[in-house]
Tab-separated table of C-alpha atoms in Angstrom:
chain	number	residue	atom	x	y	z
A	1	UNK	CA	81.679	80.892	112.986
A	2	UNK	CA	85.448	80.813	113.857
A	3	UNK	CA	85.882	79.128	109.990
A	4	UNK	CA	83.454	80.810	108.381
A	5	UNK	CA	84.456	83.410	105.491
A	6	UNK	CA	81.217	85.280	106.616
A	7	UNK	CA	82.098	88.506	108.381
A	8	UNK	CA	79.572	90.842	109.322
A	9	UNK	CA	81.182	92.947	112.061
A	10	UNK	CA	84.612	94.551	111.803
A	11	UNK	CA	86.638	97.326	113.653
A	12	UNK	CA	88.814	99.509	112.160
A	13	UNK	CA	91.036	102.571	112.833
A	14	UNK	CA	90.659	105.137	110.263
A	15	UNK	CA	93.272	108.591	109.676
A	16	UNK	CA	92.582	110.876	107.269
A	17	UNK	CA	96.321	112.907	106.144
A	18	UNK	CA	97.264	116.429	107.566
A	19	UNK	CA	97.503	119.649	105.227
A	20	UNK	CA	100.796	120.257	104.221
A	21	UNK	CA	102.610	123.666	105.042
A	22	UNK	CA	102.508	126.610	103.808
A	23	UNK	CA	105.992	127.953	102.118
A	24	UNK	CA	107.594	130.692	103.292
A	25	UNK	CA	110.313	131.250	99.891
A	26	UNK	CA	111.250	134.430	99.345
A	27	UNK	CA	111.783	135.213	95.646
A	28	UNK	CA	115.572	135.374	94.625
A	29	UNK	CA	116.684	135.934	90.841
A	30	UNK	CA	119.507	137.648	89.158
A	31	UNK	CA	118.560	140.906	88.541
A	32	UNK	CA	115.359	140.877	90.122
A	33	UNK	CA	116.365	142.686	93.498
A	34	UNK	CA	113.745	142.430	96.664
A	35	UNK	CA	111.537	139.586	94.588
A	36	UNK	CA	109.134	139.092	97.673
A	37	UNK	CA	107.597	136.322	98.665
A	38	UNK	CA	106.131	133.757	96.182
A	39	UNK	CA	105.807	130.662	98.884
A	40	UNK	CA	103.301	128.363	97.651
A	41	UNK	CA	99.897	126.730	99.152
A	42	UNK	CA	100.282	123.183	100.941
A	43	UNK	CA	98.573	120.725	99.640
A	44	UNK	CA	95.804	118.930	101.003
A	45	UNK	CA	95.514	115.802	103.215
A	46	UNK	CA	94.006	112.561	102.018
A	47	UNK	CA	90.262	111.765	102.307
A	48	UNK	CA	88.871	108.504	104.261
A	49	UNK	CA	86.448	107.284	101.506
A	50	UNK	CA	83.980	104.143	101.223
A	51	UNK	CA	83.170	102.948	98.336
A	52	UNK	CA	80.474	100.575	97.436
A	53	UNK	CA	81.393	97.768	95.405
A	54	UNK	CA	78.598	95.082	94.475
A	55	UNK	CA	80.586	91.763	93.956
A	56	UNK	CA	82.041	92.110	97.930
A	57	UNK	CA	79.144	90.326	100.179
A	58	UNK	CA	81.134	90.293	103.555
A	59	UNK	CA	84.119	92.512	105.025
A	60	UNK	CA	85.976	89.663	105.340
A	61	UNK	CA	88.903	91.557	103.598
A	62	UNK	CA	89.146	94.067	106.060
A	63	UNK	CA	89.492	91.514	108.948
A	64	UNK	CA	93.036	91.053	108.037
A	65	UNK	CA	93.598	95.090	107.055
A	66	UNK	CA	92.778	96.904	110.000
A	67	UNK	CA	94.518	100.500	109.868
A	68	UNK	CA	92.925	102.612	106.511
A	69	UNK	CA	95.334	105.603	106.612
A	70	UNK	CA	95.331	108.377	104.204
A	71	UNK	CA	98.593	110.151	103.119
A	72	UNK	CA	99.456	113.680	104.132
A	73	UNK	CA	99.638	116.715	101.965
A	74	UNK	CA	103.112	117.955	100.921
A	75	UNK	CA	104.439	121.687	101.920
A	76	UNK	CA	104.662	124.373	99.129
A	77	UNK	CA	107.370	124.909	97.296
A	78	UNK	CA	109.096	128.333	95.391
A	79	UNK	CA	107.423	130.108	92.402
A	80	UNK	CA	104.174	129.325	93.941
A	81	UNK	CA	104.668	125.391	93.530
A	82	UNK	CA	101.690	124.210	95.155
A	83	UNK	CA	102.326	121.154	97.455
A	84	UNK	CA	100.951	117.833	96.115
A	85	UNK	CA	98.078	116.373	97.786
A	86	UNK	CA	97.728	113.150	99.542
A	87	UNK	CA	96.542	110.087	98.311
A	88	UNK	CA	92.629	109.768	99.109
A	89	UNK	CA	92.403	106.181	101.344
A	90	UNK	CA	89.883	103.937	99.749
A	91	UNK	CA	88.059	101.156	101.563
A	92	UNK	CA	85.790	98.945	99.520
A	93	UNK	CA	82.662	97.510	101.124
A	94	UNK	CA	79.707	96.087	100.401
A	95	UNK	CA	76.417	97.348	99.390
A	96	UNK	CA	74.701	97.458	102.794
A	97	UNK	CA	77.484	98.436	105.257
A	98	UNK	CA	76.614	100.845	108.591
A	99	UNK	CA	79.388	102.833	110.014
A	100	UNK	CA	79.447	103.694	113.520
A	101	UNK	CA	81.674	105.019	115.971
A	102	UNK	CA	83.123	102.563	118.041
A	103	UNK	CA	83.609	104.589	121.481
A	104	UNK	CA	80.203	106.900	121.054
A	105	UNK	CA	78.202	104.239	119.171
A	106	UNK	CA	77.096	106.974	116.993
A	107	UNK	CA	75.852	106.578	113.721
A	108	UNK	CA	78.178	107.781	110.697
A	109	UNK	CA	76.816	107.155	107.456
A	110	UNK	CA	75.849	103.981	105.422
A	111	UNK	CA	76.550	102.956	101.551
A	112	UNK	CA	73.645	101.371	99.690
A	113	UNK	CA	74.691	101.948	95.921
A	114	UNK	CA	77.329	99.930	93.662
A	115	UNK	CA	80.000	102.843	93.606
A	116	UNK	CA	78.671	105.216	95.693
A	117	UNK	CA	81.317	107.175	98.193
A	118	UNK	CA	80.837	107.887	101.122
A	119	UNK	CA	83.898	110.747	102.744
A	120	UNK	CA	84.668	109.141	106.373
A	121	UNK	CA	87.218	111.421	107.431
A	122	UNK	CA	88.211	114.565	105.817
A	123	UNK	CA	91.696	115.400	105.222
A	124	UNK	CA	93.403	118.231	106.388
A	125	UNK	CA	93.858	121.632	104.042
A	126	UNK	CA	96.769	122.754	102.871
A	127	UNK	CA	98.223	126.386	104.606
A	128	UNK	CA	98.458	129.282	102.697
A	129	UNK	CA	101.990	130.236	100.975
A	130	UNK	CA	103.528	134.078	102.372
A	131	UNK	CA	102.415	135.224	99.449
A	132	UNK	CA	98.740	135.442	100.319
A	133	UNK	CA	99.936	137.662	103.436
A	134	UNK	CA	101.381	140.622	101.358
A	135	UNK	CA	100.168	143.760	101.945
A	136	UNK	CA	101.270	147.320	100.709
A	137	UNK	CA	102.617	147.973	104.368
A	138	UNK	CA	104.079	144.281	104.676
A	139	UNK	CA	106.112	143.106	101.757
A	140	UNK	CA	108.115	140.720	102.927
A	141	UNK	CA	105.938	138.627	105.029
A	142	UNK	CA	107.768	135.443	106.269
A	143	UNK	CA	105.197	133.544	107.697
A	144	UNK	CA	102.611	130.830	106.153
A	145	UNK	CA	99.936	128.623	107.300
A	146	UNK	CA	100.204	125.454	108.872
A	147	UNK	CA	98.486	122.584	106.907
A	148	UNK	CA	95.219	121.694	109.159
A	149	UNK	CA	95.601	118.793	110.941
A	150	UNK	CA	94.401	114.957	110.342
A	151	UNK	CA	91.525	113.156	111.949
A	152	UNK	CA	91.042	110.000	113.081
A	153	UNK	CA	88.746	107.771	114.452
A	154	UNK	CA	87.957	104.216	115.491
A	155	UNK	CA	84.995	103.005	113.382
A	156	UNK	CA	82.965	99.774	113.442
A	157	UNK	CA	81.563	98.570	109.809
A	158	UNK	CA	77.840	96.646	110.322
A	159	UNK	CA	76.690	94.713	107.222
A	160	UNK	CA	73.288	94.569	106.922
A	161	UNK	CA	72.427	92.635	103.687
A	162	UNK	CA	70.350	94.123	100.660
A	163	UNK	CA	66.829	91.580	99.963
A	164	UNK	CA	63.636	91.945	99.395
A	165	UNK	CA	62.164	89.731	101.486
A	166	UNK	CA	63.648	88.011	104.942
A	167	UNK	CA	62.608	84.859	106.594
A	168	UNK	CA	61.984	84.735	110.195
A	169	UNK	CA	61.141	81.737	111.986
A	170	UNK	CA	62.798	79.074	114.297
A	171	UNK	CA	65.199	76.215	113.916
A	172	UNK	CA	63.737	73.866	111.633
A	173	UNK	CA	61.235	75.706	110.264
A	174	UNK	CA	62.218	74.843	106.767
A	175	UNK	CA	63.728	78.202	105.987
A	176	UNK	CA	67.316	76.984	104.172
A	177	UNK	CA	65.058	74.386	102.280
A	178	UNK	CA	62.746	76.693	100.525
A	179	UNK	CA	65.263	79.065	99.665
A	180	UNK	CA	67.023	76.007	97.859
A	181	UNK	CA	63.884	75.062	96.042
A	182	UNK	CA	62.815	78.572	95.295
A	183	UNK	CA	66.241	80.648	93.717
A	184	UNK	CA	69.832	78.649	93.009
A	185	UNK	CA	71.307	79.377	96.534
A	186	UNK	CA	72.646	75.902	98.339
A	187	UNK	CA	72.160	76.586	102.024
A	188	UNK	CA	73.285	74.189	104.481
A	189	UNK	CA	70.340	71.538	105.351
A	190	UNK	CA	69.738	68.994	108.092
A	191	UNK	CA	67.881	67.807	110.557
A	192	UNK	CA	69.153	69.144	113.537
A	193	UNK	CA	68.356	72.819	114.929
A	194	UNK	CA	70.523	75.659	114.256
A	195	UNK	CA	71.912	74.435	110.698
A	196	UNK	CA	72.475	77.816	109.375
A	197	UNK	CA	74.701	79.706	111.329
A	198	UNK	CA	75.231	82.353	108.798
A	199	UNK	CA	72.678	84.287	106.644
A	200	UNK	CA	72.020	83.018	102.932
A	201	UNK	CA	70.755	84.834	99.848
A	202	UNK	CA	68.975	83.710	96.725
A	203	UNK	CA	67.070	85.406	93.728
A	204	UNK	CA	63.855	84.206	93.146
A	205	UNK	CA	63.222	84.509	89.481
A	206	UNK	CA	59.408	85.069	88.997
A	207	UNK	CA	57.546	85.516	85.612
A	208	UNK	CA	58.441	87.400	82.667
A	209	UNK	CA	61.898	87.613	83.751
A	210	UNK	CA	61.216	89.194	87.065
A	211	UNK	CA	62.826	88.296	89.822
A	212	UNK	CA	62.973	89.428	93.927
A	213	UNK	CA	65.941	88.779	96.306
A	214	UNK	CA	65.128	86.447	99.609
A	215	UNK	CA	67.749	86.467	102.524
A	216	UNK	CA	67.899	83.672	104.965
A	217	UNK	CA	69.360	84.486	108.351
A	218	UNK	CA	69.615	81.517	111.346
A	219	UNK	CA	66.701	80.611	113.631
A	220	UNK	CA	65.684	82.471	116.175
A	221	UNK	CA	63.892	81.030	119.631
A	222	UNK	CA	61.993	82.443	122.494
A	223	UNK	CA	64.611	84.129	124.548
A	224	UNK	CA	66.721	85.546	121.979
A	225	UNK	CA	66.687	88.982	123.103
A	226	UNK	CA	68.418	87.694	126.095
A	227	UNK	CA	71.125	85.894	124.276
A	228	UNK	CA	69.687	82.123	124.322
A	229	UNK	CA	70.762	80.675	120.995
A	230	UNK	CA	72.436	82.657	118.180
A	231	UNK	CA	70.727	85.775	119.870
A	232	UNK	CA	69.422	88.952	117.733
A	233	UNK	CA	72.776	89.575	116.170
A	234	UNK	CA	71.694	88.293	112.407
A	235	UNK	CA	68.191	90.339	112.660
A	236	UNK	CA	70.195	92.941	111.410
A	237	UNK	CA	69.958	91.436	107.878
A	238	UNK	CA	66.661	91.498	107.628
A	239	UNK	CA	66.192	95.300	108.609
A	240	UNK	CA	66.123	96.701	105.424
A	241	UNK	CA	63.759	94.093	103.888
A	242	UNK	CA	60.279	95.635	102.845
A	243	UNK	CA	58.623	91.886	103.487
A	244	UNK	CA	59.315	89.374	106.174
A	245	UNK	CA	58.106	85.875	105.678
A	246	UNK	CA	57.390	84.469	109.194
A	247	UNK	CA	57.326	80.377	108.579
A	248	UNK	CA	55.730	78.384	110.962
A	249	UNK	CA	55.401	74.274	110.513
A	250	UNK	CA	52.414	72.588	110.019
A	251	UNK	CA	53.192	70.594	112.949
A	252	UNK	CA	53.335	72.806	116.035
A	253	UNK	CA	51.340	73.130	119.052
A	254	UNK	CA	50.106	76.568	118.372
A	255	UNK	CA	50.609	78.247	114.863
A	256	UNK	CA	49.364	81.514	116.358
A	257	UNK	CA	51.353	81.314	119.510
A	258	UNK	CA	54.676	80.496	117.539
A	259	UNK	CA	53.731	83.539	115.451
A	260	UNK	CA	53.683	85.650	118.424
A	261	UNK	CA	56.905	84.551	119.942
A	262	UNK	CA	58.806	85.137	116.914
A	263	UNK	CA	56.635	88.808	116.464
A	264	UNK	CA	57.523	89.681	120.174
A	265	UNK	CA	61.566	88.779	119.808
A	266	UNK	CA	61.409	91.205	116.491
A	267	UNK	CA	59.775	93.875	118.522
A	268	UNK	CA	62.410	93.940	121.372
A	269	UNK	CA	65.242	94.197	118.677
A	270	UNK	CA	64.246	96.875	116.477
A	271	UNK	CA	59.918	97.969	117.118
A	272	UNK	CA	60.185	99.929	113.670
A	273	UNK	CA	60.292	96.124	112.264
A	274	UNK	CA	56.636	95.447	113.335
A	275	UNK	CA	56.118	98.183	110.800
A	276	UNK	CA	57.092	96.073	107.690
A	277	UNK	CA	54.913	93.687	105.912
A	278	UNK	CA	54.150	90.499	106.972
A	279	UNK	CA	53.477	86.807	105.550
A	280	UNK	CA	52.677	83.420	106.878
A	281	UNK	CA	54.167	80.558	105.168
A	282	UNK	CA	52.748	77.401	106.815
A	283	UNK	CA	56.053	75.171	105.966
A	284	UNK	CA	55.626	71.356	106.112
A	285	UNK	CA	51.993	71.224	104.870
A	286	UNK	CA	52.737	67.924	102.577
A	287	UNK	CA	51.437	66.207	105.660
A	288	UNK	CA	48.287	67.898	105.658
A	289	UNK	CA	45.192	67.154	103.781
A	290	UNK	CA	42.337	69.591	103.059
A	291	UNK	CA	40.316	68.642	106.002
A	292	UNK	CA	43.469	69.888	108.350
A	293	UNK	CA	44.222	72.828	106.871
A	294	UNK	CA	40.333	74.149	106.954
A	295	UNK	CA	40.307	73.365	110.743
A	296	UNK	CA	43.793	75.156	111.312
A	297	UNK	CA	42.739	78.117	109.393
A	298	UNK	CA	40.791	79.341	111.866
A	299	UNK	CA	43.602	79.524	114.291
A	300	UNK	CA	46.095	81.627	112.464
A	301	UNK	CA	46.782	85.108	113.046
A	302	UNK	CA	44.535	87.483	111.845
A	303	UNK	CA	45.206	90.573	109.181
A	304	UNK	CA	48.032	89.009	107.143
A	305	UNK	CA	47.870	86.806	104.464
A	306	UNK	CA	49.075	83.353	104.853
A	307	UNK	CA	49.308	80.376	102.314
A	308	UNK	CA	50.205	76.293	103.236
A	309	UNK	CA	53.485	75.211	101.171
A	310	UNK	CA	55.776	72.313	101.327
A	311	UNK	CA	59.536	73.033	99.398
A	312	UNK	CA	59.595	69.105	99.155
A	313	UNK	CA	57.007	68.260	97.156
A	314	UNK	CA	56.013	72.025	95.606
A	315	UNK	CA	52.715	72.818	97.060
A	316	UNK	CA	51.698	76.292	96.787
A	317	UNK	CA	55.395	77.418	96.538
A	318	UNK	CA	53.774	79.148	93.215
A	319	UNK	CA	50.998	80.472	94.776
A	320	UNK	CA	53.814	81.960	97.400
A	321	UNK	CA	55.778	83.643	94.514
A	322	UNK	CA	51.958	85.610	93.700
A	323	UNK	CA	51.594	86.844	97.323
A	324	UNK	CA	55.080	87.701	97.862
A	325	UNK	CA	55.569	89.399	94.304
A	326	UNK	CA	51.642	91.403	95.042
A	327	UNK	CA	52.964	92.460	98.321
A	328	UNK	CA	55.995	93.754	97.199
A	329	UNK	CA	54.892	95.574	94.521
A	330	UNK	CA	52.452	97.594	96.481
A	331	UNK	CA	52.892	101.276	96.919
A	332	UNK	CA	52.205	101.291	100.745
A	333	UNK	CA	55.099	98.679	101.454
A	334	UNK	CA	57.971	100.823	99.733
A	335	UNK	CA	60.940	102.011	102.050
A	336	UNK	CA	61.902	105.514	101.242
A	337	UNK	CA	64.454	105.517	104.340
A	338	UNK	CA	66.045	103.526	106.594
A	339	UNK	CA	66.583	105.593	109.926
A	340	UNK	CA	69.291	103.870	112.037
A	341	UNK	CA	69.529	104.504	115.823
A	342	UNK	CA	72.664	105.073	118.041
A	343	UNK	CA	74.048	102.397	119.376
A	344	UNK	CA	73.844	101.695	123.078
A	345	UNK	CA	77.917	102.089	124.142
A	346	UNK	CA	77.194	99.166	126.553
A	347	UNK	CA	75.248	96.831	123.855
A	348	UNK	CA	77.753	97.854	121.587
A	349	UNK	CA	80.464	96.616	123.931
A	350	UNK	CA	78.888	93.307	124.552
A	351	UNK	CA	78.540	92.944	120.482
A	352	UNK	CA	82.541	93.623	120.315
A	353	UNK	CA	82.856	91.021	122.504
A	354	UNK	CA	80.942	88.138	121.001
A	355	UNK	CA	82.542	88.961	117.605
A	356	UNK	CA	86.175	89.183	118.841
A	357	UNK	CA	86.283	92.729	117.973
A	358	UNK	CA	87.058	93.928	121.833
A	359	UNK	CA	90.824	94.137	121.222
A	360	UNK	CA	92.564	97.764	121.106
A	361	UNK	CA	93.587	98.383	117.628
A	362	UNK	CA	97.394	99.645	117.986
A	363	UNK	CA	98.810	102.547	115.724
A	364	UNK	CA	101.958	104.571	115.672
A	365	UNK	CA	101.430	108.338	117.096
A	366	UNK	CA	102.379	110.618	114.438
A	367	UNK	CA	105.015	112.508	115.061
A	368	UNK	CA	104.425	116.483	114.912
A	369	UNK	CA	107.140	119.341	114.603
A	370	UNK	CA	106.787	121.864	117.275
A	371	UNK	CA	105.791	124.723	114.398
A	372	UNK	CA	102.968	123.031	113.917
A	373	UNK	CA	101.834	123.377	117.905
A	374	UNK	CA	99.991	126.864	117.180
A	375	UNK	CA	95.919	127.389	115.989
A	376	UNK	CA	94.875	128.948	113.174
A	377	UNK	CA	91.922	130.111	111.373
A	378	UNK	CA	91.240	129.762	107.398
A	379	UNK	CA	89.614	133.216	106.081
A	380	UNK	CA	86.023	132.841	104.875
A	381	UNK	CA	86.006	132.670	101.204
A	382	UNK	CA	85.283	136.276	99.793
A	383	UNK	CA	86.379	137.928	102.560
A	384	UNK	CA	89.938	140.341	101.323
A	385	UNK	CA	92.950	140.215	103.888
């Protein structure tokens, strides 16, 4: 993974800007004797915004781009010059991406849409100008507002990728090969376990011009809860899918059994996941003839529909497409919301870890004036003074 370009995990500190000060400008013109005040408003701090943007598929770019840091807002000026705000921050991610924070493991927010935003961090308003402080009894007021200060925040970006339908099975199953022979996508294939080390998506063009999107994610074994193999960190991707494909080969011991394993290592990583709608591919079947698969049929797991394919030499791959594009279409298998849980602060830890993400991010204190060092509160609108 260390040369990969695939980055699915990424820590970042975030600061949203502070308000800029009020002005405290008394009004002084030639023949205009006691003006009063006329100090302006500060102007507000910059915003911490994601934005979704559909042609990223990893956060790769923020790897390298670790500190997103809004500017502050400027301090009025005379003749009620209001300050100028600060520039909103901007980070671009892909459609998919899961904020959390990295020291509560809370969850934040999450962008699904091509240009959606998504407000991080707010920035800090502007303090009211003197003038908003004159009163019949006090015309000379020569005090303002404080800008409100800036936030910040450690965050940790999750991609979790956007398909239709995932495949789950174990090394070798056959997965990277019929996502090649069903949409364009060129996985990695050979003949060893553990090939894909990074997940993989293809559409699947269907009839009429329809098409579904299939996402590939390395092999998971018995044990992977525990951290044998690549572990549970890529089940992620396959969260949001409204179909999982569970692919089994013609050739194991136990079909059912296999079926089971895989079903159990889901359940420990996420239980909402048993929720989702399942198919059995039996991969390999080229090997097979008729006789076989009637005696294995009785085996397989019961309540979910299953079909015998082989991505070498095309058999049922078409009938496949049918189940797949039935089962997706149907009214009871549509996600209305994704609920994401907190993260567990020690899990979380352990996933910094095995993605190099552990390290302290360092940035500069900001440096405050001591007229700043007071509190303030921000009248309710509608209210008079």
């Amino acid at each position: 993974m260390a040369e990969s370009n695939f980055v699915d995990y990424v820590k970042i500190y975030c600061r949203s800007g502070k308000g800029g000060r009020g002005s405290t400008h008394m009004r002084r013109e030639k023949y205009i004797p006691n003006g009063g005040p006329d100090g302006g408003d500060g102007g507000r701090g910059g915003h911490v915004i994601l934005k979704g943007n559909r042609n990223y598929w990893t956060l790769l770019h923020l790897r390298y781009d670790r500190h997103a840091m809004a500017e502050h807002g400027d301090s009025g000026g005379r003749s009620r010059s209001f300050g100028k705000q600060g520039a909103d921050k901007i980070i671009e991610v892909p459609c998919g991406t899961v904020v959390y924070n990295a020291e509560t493991g809370e969850y934040l927010c999450d962008v699904t849409e091509h240009d959606q935003e998504v407000i991080l961090l707010k920035g800090g308003r502007g303090g009211l100008g003197n003038t908003h402080f004159k009163t019949a009894t006090r015309q000379a007021p020569r005090f303002a507002q404080p800008g409100e200060p800036m936030q910040e925040m450690t965050v940790i970006l999750e991609l979790k990728l956007l398909a239709d339908v995932g495949l789950v099975g174990f090394p070798n199953a056959g997965k990277s090969t019929l996502l090649s022979t069903v949409s364009a996508a060129r996985p990695k294939i050979a003949d060893y376990p553990f090939t894909t080390l990074e997940p993989n998506l293809g559409i699947v063009p269907y009839r009429d011009g329809k098409s579904f999107v299939m996402a590939d994610i390395p092999g998971i074994i018995e044990g992977a809860s525990a951290g044998k193999g690549l572990g549970l960190r890529f089940l992620r991707h396959i969260e949001r899918n409204s179909l999982l494909l569970f692919m089994v080969p013609a050739d194991s011991d136990d079909i059912r059994k296999e079926y089971e394993i895989l079903l159990n290592e889901l359940r420990t990583f996420n239980p909402e996941m048993l929720d989702k709608q399942r198919v059995l591919a039996i991969t390999k079947s080229d090997m097979l003839d008729q006789e076989l698969m009637d005696e294995i049929e009785p085996t397989l797991p019961e309540g979910i529909p299953y079909v015998f394919i082989s991505s070498v030499t095309g058999l049922g791959i078409s009938v496949l497409k049918d189940i797949l594009w039935e089962e997706l279409n149907k009214e009871s298998n549509r996600i209305e919301s994704l609920v994401h849980r907190p993260k567990d602060v020690h899990r979380l830890q352990q996933e910094l870890e095995e993605m190099g993400e552990d390290e302290e991010i360092p940035h500069d204190p900001i440096a405050t004036s001591d007229e700043d060092d007071f509190d303030f509160e921000y009248e309710e609108d509608g209210e008079e003074e």
